[in-house]
Coordinates of C-alpha atoms in Angstrom, one line a residue:
X23 CA 0.0 0.0 0.0
X24 CA 1.4 3.3 -1.0
X25 CA 0.5 6.6 0.7
X26 CA 1.6 9.9 -0.8
X27 CA 1.0 11.8 2.4
X28 CA -2.8 11.3 2.7
X29 CA -3.2 15.0 3.4
X30 CA -6.5 16.8 3.2
X31 CA -8.1 16.8 -0.2
X32 CA -6.6 18.8 -2.9
X33 CA -3.0 18.7 -1.6
X34 CA -1.6 15.8 -3.6
X35 CA -0.2 17.9 -6.4
X36 CA 1.5 20.3 -4.1
X37 CA 3.2 18.0 -1.6
X38 CA 6.3 17.4 -3.7
X39 CA 7.1 21.1 -4.1
X40 CA 7.1 22.0 -0.4
X41 CA 10.3 23.5 0.9
X42 CA 11.8 24.2 -2.5
X43 CA 12.3 27.9 -3.0
X44 CA 11.4 29.5 -6.3
X45 CA 14.3 30.9 -8.2
X46 CA 14.0 34.2 -10.1
X47 CA 15.7 34.5 -13.5
X48 CA 16.8 37.8 -14.7
X49 CA 18.6 38.7 -18.0
X50 CA 20.3 41.8 -16.5
X51 CA 19.9 44.6 -14.1
X52 CA 16.3 45.7 -13.3
X53 CA 15.2 48.5 -15.5
X54 CA 13.4 51.6 -14.3
X55 CA 10.0 50.7 -13.1
X56 CA 10.8 47.0 -12.7
X57 CA 8.8 45.2 -10.0
X58 CA 11.6 42.8 -9.3
X59 CA 14.2 45.3 -8.1
X60 CA 12.4 45.9 -4.8
X61 CA 13.1 49.7 -5.0
X62 CA 11.5 52.6 -6.7
X63 CA 13.2 53.5 -10.0
X64 CA 15.6 56.4 -9.7
X65 CA 14.5 59.6 -11.3
X66 CA 16.6 62.7 -12.3
X67 CA 15.4 65.9 -10.6
X68 CA 13.7 68.1 -13.1
X69 CA 15.7 71.2 -13.9
X70 CA 14.4 74.6 -12.7
X71 CA 14.6 77.1 -15.5
X72 CA 16.3 80.3 -14.3
X73 CA 17.3 79.0 -10.9
X74 CA 20.7 78.3 -9.4
X75 CA 21.9 75.0 -8.0
X76 CA 22.0 75.0 -4.2
X77 CA 25.6 74.9 -2.9
X78 CA 26.4 71.9 -0.7
X79 CA 26.8 72.4 3.1
X80 CA 30.4 73.0 3.9
X81 CA 31.2 74.4 0.5
X82 CA 31.6 78.0 1.8
X83 CA 28.1 78.4 3.2
X84 CA 26.5 77.7 6.7
X85 CA 23.8 75.1 7.0
X86 CA 20.3 76.5 7.4
X87 CA 18.6 75.9 10.8
X88 CA 15.8 73.4 11.1
X89 CA 12.7 75.0 9.6
X90 CA 9.5 75.7 11.5
X91 CA 7.6 73.0 9.6
X92 CA 10.1 70.4 10.7
X93 CA 9.7 71.4 14.3
X94 CA 6.0 71.1 14.0
X95 CA 6.3 67.6 12.5
X96 CA 8.7 66.5 15.3
X97 CA 6.4 67.9 18.0
X98 CA 3.4 66.1 16.4
X99 CA 5.3 62.8 16.2
X100 CA 6.2 63.0 19.9
X101 CA 2.6 63.9 20.8
X102 CA 1.3 61.0 18.8
X103 CA 3.7 58.6 20.5
X104 CA 2.5 59.8 23.9
X105 CA -1.1 59.5 22.8
X106 CA -0.6 55.9 21.5
X107 CA 1.1 54.9 24.8
X108 CA -1.6 56.5 26.8
X109 CA -4.4 54.8 24.8
X110 CA -2.6 51.5 25.1
X111 CA -2.4 52.0 28.8
X112 CA -6.1 52.8 29.1
X113 CA -6.9 49.7 27.0
X114 CA -4.7 47.5 29.2
X115 CA -6.3 48.9 32.3
X116 CA -9.8 48.4 30.8
X117 CA -8.9 44.8 30.0
X118 CA -7.5 44.0 33.4
X119 CA -10.4 45.8 35.1
X120 CA -13.0 43.6 33.3
X121 CA -11.0 40.5 33.9
X122 CA -10.9 41.4 37.6
X123 CA -14.7 41.7 37.6
X124 CA -15.2 38.1 36.5
X125 CA -15.7 35.3 39.0
X126 CA -15.0 31.8 37.6
X127 CA -15.2 28.3 39.1
X128 CA -14.6 24.8 37.5
X129 CA -17.1 23.3 35.1
X130 CA -17.0 20.0 37.0
X131 CA -16.0 18.8 40.5
X132 CA -13.5 16.3 39.0
X133 CA -15.7 13.2 39.6
X134 CA -15.8 11.5 36.2
X135 CA -17.2 12.7 32.9
X136 CA -20.0 14.7 34.5
X137 CA -20.4 17.3 31.7
X138 CA -20.0 15.1 28.6
X139 CA -17.9 15.5 25.5
X140 CA -18.7 17.1 22.2
X141 CA -18.3 15.3 18.9
X142 CA -16.5 17.1 16.2
X143 CA -18.0 17.3 12.7
X144 CA -16.2 16.2 9.5
X145 CA -14.3 19.5 9.5
X146 CA -13.0 19.2 13.0
X147 CA -15.5 21.9 14.3
X148 CA -17.5 21.4 17.5
X149 CA -20.7 22.9 18.7
X150 CA -21.0 24.9 22.0
X151 CA -23.5 24.1 24.7
X152 CA -23.8 26.8 27.3
X153 CA -25.9 26.3 30.5
X154 CA -27.4 29.6 31.5
X155 CA -28.5 29.8 35.1
X156 CA -30.6 32.5 36.8
X157 CA -30.1 32.2 40.5
X158 CA -32.7 33.0 43.1
X159 CA -30.0 33.5 45.8
X160 CA -30.4 36.2 48.4
X161 CA -26.7 36.0 49.2
X162 CA -26.2 39.8 49.6
X163 CA -28.2 42.8 50.7
X164 CA -28.9 43.9 47.1
X165 CA -30.4 40.6 46.1
X166 CA -32.4 40.5 49.4
X167 CA -33.9 43.8 48.5
X168 CA -34.7 42.8 44.9
X169 CA -35.9 39.3 45.6
X170 CA -37.5 39.8 49.0
X171 CA -37.9 37.0 51.5
X172 CA -35.0 38.1 53.8
X173 CA -37.1 39.9 56.4
X174 CA -36.9 36.9 58.8
X175 CA -34.0 34.9 57.5
X176 CA -31.6 37.7 56.6
X177 CA -28.9 37.2 54.0
X178 CA -29.0 33.6 53.0
X179 CA -26.5 31.0 51.8
X180 CA -27.0 28.8 48.8
X181 CA -29.4 29.3 46.0
X182 CA -31.6 27.5 43.5
X183 CA -31.5 27.7 39.7
X184 CA -34.9 29.2 39.0
X185 CA -34.0 29.8 35.4
X186 CA -32.2 27.1 33.4
X187 CA -31.5 27.3 29.7
X188 CA -29.3 25.2 27.5
X189 CA -28.0 27.4 24.6
X190 CA -26.7 25.3 21.7
X191 CA -24.6 27.0 19.0
X192 CA -24.0 24.7 16.0
X193 CA -20.6 23.6 15.0
X194 CA -20.8 25.6 11.8
X195 CA -22.2 28.6 13.7
X196 CA -25.2 28.8 11.3
X197 CA -28.0 28.1 13.9
X198 CA -28.7 28.0 17.6
X199 CA -31.3 26.4 19.9
X200 CA -32.2 27.7 23.4
X201 CA -34.0 25.1 25.5
X202 CA -35.6 26.1 28.8
X203 CA -35.8 23.5 31.6
X204 CA -38.8 24.3 33.9
X205 CA -37.6 24.6 37.5
X206 CA -40.4 22.3 38.8
X207 CA -39.0 19.3 36.9
X208 CA -38.2 16.4 39.1
X209 CA -35.0 14.5 38.2
X210 CA -32.0 12.7 39.7
X211 CA -29.3 14.9 41.2
X212 CA -26.0 12.9 41.1
X213 CA -23.4 12.8 43.9
X214 CA -21.4 15.9 43.7
X215 CA -19.5 18.5 45.7
X216 CA -19.2 22.3 45.6
X217 CA -15.6 23.1 44.8
X218 CA -15.8 26.4 46.6
X219 CA -17.7 25.6 49.8
X220 CA -17.1 21.9 50.1
X221 CA -20.9 21.2 50.6
X222 CA -21.7 17.9 49.0
X223 CA -24.5 15.4 48.4
X224 CA -24.5 11.6 47.8
X225 CA -27.3 12.1 45.2
X226 CA -31.1 12.3 45.5
X227 CA -34.3 12.7 43.5
X228 CA -35.7 16.2 43.6
X229 CA -36.3 19.4 41.7
X230 CA -33.7 20.1 39.0
X231 CA -33.1 23.6 40.3
X232 CA -32.0 22.4 43.7
X233 CA -28.7 21.1 42.4
X234 CA -27.2 24.6 42.5
X235 CA -27.1 24.4 46.3
X236 CA -24.1 22.1 45.7
X237 CA -22.4 24.4 43.3
X238 CA -22.5 25.2 39.6
X239 CA -20.7 22.0 38.7
X240 CA -23.4 20.0 40.3
X241 CA -26.0 21.9 38.3
X242 CA -24.0 21.1 35.1
X243 CA -23.8 17.4 36.0
X244 CA -27.6 17.3 36.7
X245 CA -28.6 18.9 33.4
X246 CA -26.2 16.6 31.5
X247 CA -27.6 13.5 33.2
X248 CA -31.2 14.7 32.6
X249 CA -30.7 15.5 28.9
X250 CA -27.7 13.7 27.6
X251 CA -26.5 16.9 26.1
X252 CA -22.8 17.7 26.7
X253 CA -22.3 21.0 28.6
X254 CA -19.2 23.0 27.6
X255 CA -19.7 26.1 29.7
X256 CA -22.0 27.7 32.2
X257 CA -23.0 31.3 33.0
X258 CA -24.8 32.2 36.3
X259 CA -26.7 35.5 36.8
X260 CA -28.3 36.7 40.0
X261 CA -31.2 39.2 40.6
X262 CA -28.9 42.3 40.6
X263 CA -27.2 41.0 37.4
X264 CA -30.5 41.1 35.5
X265 CA -31.0 44.7 36.6
X266 CA -27.5 45.7 35.7
X267 CA -27.6 44.0 32.2
X268 CA -31.0 45.5 31.3
X269 CA -29.8 49.0 32.3
X270 CA -26.5 48.6 30.4
X271 CA -28.3 48.0 27.1
X272 CA -30.7 50.9 27.6
X273 CA -33.7 48.7 28.3
X274 CA -35.4 45.8 26.6
X275 CA -38.6 46.1 24.6
X276 CA -41.4 43.7 25.7
X277 CA -45.1 43.4 24.8
X278 CA -48.0 42.1 26.8
X279 CA -51.3 41.2 25.1
X280 CA -53.4 42.5 28.1
X281 CA -53.1 44.5 31.3
X282 CA -51.1 42.5 33.8
X283 CA -50.4 42.8 37.5
X284 CA -48.4 39.9 39.1
X285 CA -48.8 40.7 42.8
X286 CA -46.0 38.2 43.5
X287 CA -43.2 39.5 41.2
X288 CA -44.8 43.0 41.3
X289 CA -44.8 43.3 37.6
X290 CA -47.5 45.8 36.5
X291 CA -47.9 46.8 32.9
X292 CA -50.7 48.1 30.7
X293 CA -51.5 46.3 27.5
X294 CA -49.0 47.0 24.7
X295 CA -45.2 47.4 24.3
X296 CA -42.9 48.8 27.0
X297 CA -39.1 49.4 27.4
X298 CA -38.1 47.4 30.5
X299 CA -35.2 48.7 32.5
X300 CA -33.7 47.8 35.9
X301 CA -36.2 46.4 38.4
X302 CA -39.0 46.3 35.8
X303 CA -36.9 43.8 33.7
X304 CA -36.3 41.6 36.7
X305 CA -40.1 41.7 37.5
X306 CA -40.8 40.6 34.0
X307 CA -38.4 37.6 33.8
X308 CA -39.4 36.5 37.3
X309 CA -43.2 36.7 36.7
X310 CA -44.6 33.2 37.2
X311 CA -48.2 34.0 37.9
X312 CA -48.7 36.7 35.2
X313 CA -48.4 34.7 32.1
X314 CA -49.6 31.4 30.5
X315 CA -51.3 29.2 33.0
X316 CA -49.6 30.8 35.9
X317 CA -47.0 28.1 36.2
X318 CA -43.3 28.0 35.6
X319 CA -44.0 27.0 32.0
X320 CA -45.7 30.4 31.3
X321 CA -42.6 32.1 32.7
X322 CA -40.3 30.3 30.3
X323 CA -42.3 31.6 27.4
X324 CA -42.1 35.2 28.5
X325 CA -38.4 34.9 29.2
X326 CA -37.9 33.7 25.6
X327 CA -39.6 36.9 24.3
X328 CA -37.4 39.0 26.6
X329 CA -34.2 37.3 25.5
X330 CA -35.2 37.5 21.8
X331 CA -35.8 41.2 22.2
X332 CA -32.4 41.6 23.8
X333 CA -30.7 39.6 21.0
X334 CA -32.3 41.8 18.4
X335 CA -31.1 44.9 20.3
X336 CA -27.5 43.5 20.4
X337 CA -27.6 42.9 16.7
X338 CA -29.2 46.2 15.9
X339 CA -27.1 49.0 14.3
X340 CA -25.2 51.1 16.9
X341 CA -25.4 48.9 20.0
X342 CA -22.0 47.3 19.6
X343 CA -20.4 50.1 17.7
X344 CA -20.8 52.7 20.5
X345 CA -17.7 52.6 22.7
X346 CA -19.6 54.0 25.7
X347 CA -22.4 51.5 25.3
X348 CA -19.9 48.6 24.9
X349 CA -18.1 49.6 28.1
X350 CA -21.3 49.8 30.1
X351 CA -22.4 46.4 28.8
X352 CA -19.0 44.8 29.4
X353 CA -18.6 46.3 32.8
X354 CA -22.1 45.3 33.9
X355 CA -21.8 41.8 32.4
X356 CA -18.5 40.9 34.0
X357 CA -19.7 42.2 37.4
X358 CA -22.9 40.2 37.2
X359 CA -21.7 36.9 35.9
X360 CA -20.2 33.8 37.4
X361 CA -18.7 31.6 34.7
X362 CA -16.7 28.4 34.4
X363 CA -12.9 28.7 34.1
X364 CA -13.2 28.0 30.4
X365 CA -14.9 31.4 30.0
X366 CA -12.9 33.1 32.7
X367 CA -11.4 35.9 30.7
X368 CA -12.6 38.8 28.6
X369 CA -10.9 37.3 25.5
X370 CA -12.9 34.1 25.8
X371 CA -16.2 35.8 26.6
X372 CA -15.7 38.0 23.5
X373 CA -15.0 34.9 21.4
X374 CA -18.3 33.4 22.7
X375 CA -20.2 36.6 21.9
X376 CA -18.7 36.6 18.4
X377 CA -19.9 33.0 17.9
X378 CA -23.4 34.0 19.0
X379 CA -23.4 37.1 16.8
X380 CA -22.7 34.9 13.7
X381 CA -26.1 33.3 14.0
X382 CA -29.0 35.2 12.4
X383 CA -31.9 35.9 14.7
X384 CA -34.2 34.0 12.4
X385 CA -32.1 30.9 13.0
X386 CA -32.1 31.1 16.8
X387 CA -34.9 28.9 18.1
X388 CA -36.3 29.2 21.6
X389 CA -38.0 26.1 23.0
X390 CA -39.1 24.7 26.4
X391 CA -38.5 21.1 27.4
X392 CA -41.7 19.1 27.0
X393 CA -43.1 18.0 30.4
X394 CA -45.9 16.0 32.0
X395 CA -47.3 16.1 35.5
X396 CA -45.3 14.1 38.0
X397 CA -47.5 11.0 38.9
X398 CA -46.5 11.3 42.5
X399 CA -47.0 15.1 42.9
X400 CA -49.3 17.1 40.7
X401 CA -47.4 20.3 41.6
X402 CA -44.2 18.9 40.0
X403 CA -43.2 18.0 36.4
X404 CA -41.3 15.2 34.7
X405 CA -39.9 15.1 31.2
X406 CA -42.4 14.0 28.6
X407 CA -41.6 11.2 26.2
X408 CA -41.3 13.7 23.3
X409 CA -38.5 15.6 25.2
X410 CA -36.1 12.8 24.2
X411 CA -36.4 13.9 20.6
X412 CA -35.6 17.5 21.4
X413 CA -32.6 16.4 23.6
X414 CA -31.3 14.2 20.7
X415 CA -31.7 17.0 18.2
X416 CA -29.5 19.3 20.3
X417 CA -27.0 16.6 21.2
X418 CA -26.6 15.6 17.5
X419 CA -26.1 19.3 16.5
X420 CA -29.2 19.3 14.3
X421 CA -30.9 22.6 13.3
X422 CA -34.5 23.3 14.0
X423 CA -34.6 25.8 11.1
X424 CA -33.4 25.9 7.5
X425 CA -31.5 28.7 5.8
X426 CA -34.6 30.8 5.4
X427 CA -35.4 30.5 9.1
X428 CA -38.4 28.3 8.6
X429 CA -38.8 25.0 10.5
X430 CA -37.0 22.1 8.7
X431 CA -39.1 19.3 7.2
X432 CA -39.7 16.1 9.0
X433 CA -37.0 13.6 8.9
X434 CA -36.6 11.8 5.6
X435 CA -36.1 8.1 5.2
X436 CA -32.7 6.8 6.3
X437 CA -30.1 5.6 3.9
X438 CA -30.7 2.4 2.0
X439 CA -29.5 -0.8 3.4
X440 CA -25.9 -1.8 3.2
X441 CA -24.9 -3.3 -0.1
X442 CA -25.0 -7.1 -0.2
X443 CA -21.8 -9.1 -0.3
X444 CA -20.8 -10.8 -3.5
X445 CA -19.1 -14.1 -4.2
X446 CA -15.8 -12.4 -5.1
X447 CA -13.3 -13.0 -2.3
X448 CA -11.7 -9.9 -0.7
X449 CA -8.2 -11.1 -1.5
X450 CA -8.8 -10.5 -5.2
X451 CA -10.1 -7.0 -4.7
X452 CA -7.8 -3.9 -4.7
X453 CA -9.2 -0.5 -3.7
X454 CA -7.9 3.0 -4.3
X455 CA -8.8 4.9 -1.2
X456 CA -8.8 8.7 -1.6
X457 CA -9.2 11.3 1.2
X458 CA -11.9 13.8 0.2
X459 CA -12.0 15.5 3.7
X460 CA -9.9 18.1 5.5
X461 CA -8.8 15.5 8.1
X462 CA -5.3 14.2 7.5
X463 CA -4.9 10.4 7.6
X464 CA -8.5 9.3 6.7
X465 CA -7.5 7.4 3.6
X466 CA -4.7 5.5 5.4
X467 CA -7.0 4.5 8.3
X468 CA -9.7 3.1 6.0
X469 CA -7.2 1.4 3.7
X470 CA -5.5 -0.3 6.6
X471 CA -8.9 -1.6 7.8
X472 CA -9.5 -3.1 4.3
X473 CA -6.1 -4.8 4.4
X474 CA -6.8 -6.2 7.8
X475 CA -10.1 -7.6 6.4
X476 CA -8.0 -9.5 3.8
X477 CA -8.3 -7.2 0.8
X478 CA -5.5 -7.2 -1.9
X479 CA -2.1 -5.7 -1.0
X480 CA -2.6 -3.7 -4.2
X481 CA -4.9 -1.4 -2.2
X482 CA -3.5 2.1 -2.3
X483 CA -4.2 5.6 -0.9
X484 CA -4.1 9.1 -2.1
X485 CA -5.8 12.4 -2.0
X486 CA -9.0 13.4 -3.8
X487 CA -8.9 16.4 -6.2
X488 CA -11.0 18.3 -3.7
X489 CA -13.2 18.0 -0.7
X490 CA -16.5 16.3 -1.1
X491 CA -19.6 16.1 1.1
X492 CA -20.6 12.5 0.3
X493 CA -18.6 9.3 0.3
X494 CA -18.7 7.3 -3.0
X495 CA -17.4 4.0 -4.1
X496 CA -16.9 4.1 -7.9
X497 CA -16.4 0.9 -9.9
X498 CA -15.7 0.2 -13.6
X499 CA -17.7 -1.9 -15.9
X500 CA -17.8 -5.5 -14.8
X501 CA -16.6 -4.7 -11.2
X502 CA -20.0 -4.3 -9.5
X503 CA -19.6 -7.6 -7.5
X504 CA -16.2 -6.4 -6.2
X505 CA -17.7 -3.1 -5.2
X506 CA -20.5 -4.8 -3.3
X507 CA -17.9 -6.9 -1.3
X508 CA -16.0 -3.7 -0.4
X509 CA -19.1 -1.8 0.5
X510 CA -20.2 -4.7 2.8
X511 CA -16.9 -4.8 4.5
X512 CA -17.0 -1.0 5.2
X513 CA -20.7 -0.8 6.1
X514 CA -21.3 1.5 3.2
X515 CA -25.0 1.7 1.9
X516 CA -25.6 0.7 -1.6
X517 CA -26.8 4.2 -2.4
X518 CA -23.1 5.3 -2.3
X519 CA -22.0 2.9 -5.1
X520 CA -21.6 4.5 -8.5
X521 CA -20.6 2.9 -11.8
X522 CA -17.9 4.7 -13.7
X523 CA -18.3 5.8 -17.3
X524 CA -14.8 4.6 -18.0
X525 CA -14.2 1.0 -19.0
X526 CA -11.8 -1.3 -17.3
X527 CA -11.3 0.8 -14.2
X528 CA -11.3 -0.8 -10.8
X529 CA -12.6 0.4 -7.4
X530 CA -12.1 4.0 -6.1
X531 CA -13.4 4.9 -2.7
X532 CA -13.5 8.7 -2.0
X533 CA -14.1 9.5 1.7
X534 CA -16.4 12.4 2.1
X535 CA -17.4 14.7 4.9
X536 CA -20.3 12.5 5.8
X537 CA -17.8 9.8 7.1
X538 CA -16.6 11.7 10.1
X539 CA -14.4 9.2 11.8
X540 CA -13.6 5.5 12.2
X541 CA -13.0 2.8 9.7
X542 CA -16.7 1.6 9.4
X543 CA -19.1 4.0 7.7
X544 CA -21.9 5.3 10.0
X545 CA -24.7 7.1 8.3
X546 CA -25.0 10.7 9.5
X547 CA -28.0 11.5 11.6
X548 CA -31.2 12.1 9.7
X549 CA -32.4 15.6 9.3
X550 CA -34.1 16.8 12.5
X551 CA -37.8 15.9 12.7
X552 CA -38.9 19.3 14.0
X553 CA -42.5 18.2 14.1
X554 CA -41.6 15.7 16.8
X555 CA -38.7 17.6 18.4
X556 CA -40.7 20.8 18.9
X557 CA -44.1 19.3 19.6
X558 CA -45.5 21.1 22.7
X559 CA -42.2 22.9 23.1
X560 CA -43.6 26.3 22.3
X561 CA -40.9 26.9 19.6
X562 CA -40.3 30.4 18.3
X563 CA -37.4 32.1 16.6
X564 CA -35.7 35.3 17.9
X565 CA -36.7 37.4 14.9
X566 CA -40.4 37.4 15.8
X567 CA -40.6 41.0 17.1
X568 CA -44.4 41.4 17.1
X569 CA -45.1 38.5 19.5
X570 CA -46.6 39.6 22.8
X571 CA -46.5 37.7 26.1
X572 CA -49.8 36.0 26.8
X573 CA -51.3 37.2 30.1
X574 CA -52.9 34.4 32.2
X575 CA -56.7 34.3 32.0
X576 CA -56.8 32.4 35.3
X577 CA -57.1 33.6 38.9
X578 CA -53.4 33.2 39.5
X579 CA -52.8 36.2 41.7
X580 CA -54.3 37.6 44.9
X581 CA -55.0 41.2 45.9
X582 CA -56.2 42.1 49.4
X583 CA -56.9 38.4 50.0
X584 CA -59.1 38.1 46.9
X585 CA -58.1 35.7 44.1
X586 CA -58.3 37.3 40.6
X587 CA -56.8 37.3 37.2
X588 CA -53.7 39.4 36.5
X589 CA -55.8 41.7 34.4
X590 CA -58.4 42.2 37.1
X591 CA -55.7 42.9 39.6
X592 CA -54.2 45.5 37.3
X593 CA -57.5 47.4 37.2
X594 CA -58.1 47.0 40.9
X595 CA -54.6 48.3 41.9
X596 CA -55.2 51.9 40.9
X597 CA -52.8 53.1 43.6
X598 CA -49.9 51.0 42.4
X599 CA -47.5 52.5 39.9
X600 CA -46.8 50.7 36.7
X601 CA -43.4 49.1 36.3
X602 CA -42.8 50.9 33.1
X603 CA -44.5 53.6 31.1

C-alpha cells in the first residue's frame, strides 16, 4: 500500500514542491519601473529654469537651521507617540479591570465525565452548549432587597437555579437552539461537591433547580444527566445581574397582550409594548403568575420573548459600535456573571459573543423542554416522552430551522440498506482509497482496515482532487460484484455505489465529509424531525418581534386576599404605579 502523504483533499499535487524555494531568473539589471528590483526607480530631478543649483553644506556656506515646519512635525510625532502609549495604557487597564470583575469556578467537580464530551464534525468543528442559570439566591443585601424573603432569615447562603436554559450553538455557527428546563422538573441529582464551599451530596431525587445548592458544577452534572447533552460552559446570573444588564443595554422592549399585575413579582404593565429597565426587567423575567397558565411554563415563554428582544437589540445598528455602550455592557456583564474557568477571561467571553453574533436571529430557536405532571406530585413535572427527541436534536447538532429561518421538514427516510456481499473474495479486490475530507490520515486508516479484512495488497491511498460532502465507491464496468464486497466490509450503503463511465477501471473509494471518523461507515443522523422535536415545546425564533406575552386568563394572583386574574388585579390596583410607562 502506498501513501503519498494522505493530506487533506486537494494537496496531492503540491506536496512534492514543499520547501523548494522558487528561483528568479533575470537577464540583466532591473530596469526603471521593474517590480523585481524591490526599489522605486531612480529619477533625475527636473531642472528649474532660471534657478541656481543650491551649494552643498560645507562648501563655503553655513547650513540652514531646522525649519518651523520640521519642528511642528517633530512635535506632532512626539505627541502622537505619547497618545498611543496613553491609549494602550487605558486599553490595558480596561482589559485588566474587566478580567478582575469576573468570578470563575470549575465546570466539573472532577468526579468522572459529569459534563459530557462534544463530537467534532467532519471538518473538526465542535458545537458549543452553554448552560445559562438564573439564581434566586439572596446572598447579599442587594439581592435580598430585589428578591424579598429576607425579612426573617436575613442574607441567605446557597441558591436555586430558578432559570435554566441550554443554549446550543451549532458547529458551523449557522444556527442555535435555546431550550428552557422548567424549575419544577423532578430528576436525579447525582453525587457531587461544591468546589468552593465543600458542601456535597450523595445524590437524590428532587427538583432540578435544587442542584445549584451544591455548586454550579453540580447543576451542570444534573442537566447533562437529565438531557444527555454535553455541557461545555455555564453562566450564572443573579437578581442584581438582570437589573445591571438591562440598564446597560438601555432597556429591553417587551409586549403584553393584556393589562397585567403579578402581585408576587410586582410586575404591573398596561396592554402594549414597553421598554423594561432595571427592576422592571427583573419583575418581567421573574413573573410566574402573570403569564400562560400561571405556572413555571408560562414564565419560560415570556423569558424567551425578553431574550429574543435583547438579542435583536444586540444585533441592531449602533449597539455594539458605540464605545460607551460597549463599556457599560462589558462592565455590567462581568460584574454580574459567574462563569466556568473555560470562559474566565474577557478574550474568551468576546469569542463566545462573536460566535453567537454569527447566528442570524431567524435561526435562533427558543424552546421549552416538554413535560408531563409528576405521577406522585401534581405540583411537579417530569420530562415528557417527546422531550427525548428534542434532547437528541440538540446533542446531535441538528438545526430546527433551515437557511430561510423556517422549520425544517420532517426527517426523511434513512439511507438504503448496506450493499449485499458478492461471491468475489476480498483477497482478489484492490481498492484505491482517496481522502476527500480536510482531516489528515483518513485514507490511510480506511485502507489499513481493508487490508486487515483480507483485501488485496494492491490497495493504495491518495488524496482526492478536492473536498466532497458524500462518500462514494466508484467501480468500472464488470466490477460491481467487487464493489459490493468492499461496501459490505465497510458498512457502506448501496446508495453510495456508483458505476464509472470509463471501462476497465477498478474500485475507487472517495471518503467524504459524511464519514466523520472511524473505519466503518456510519450514516449521519437524519435531518431533524422538527414536528416531533418541537411538539408542545412552544418553539419560536428570535426574529419574531411582534409577538406579545400571553397574560394568564386564570385567577393566579391575589390582591387584598381576593383571588383574581392578573388583568383584574391591574384594574383594581389603581394606587400601584406601573413598572414601566
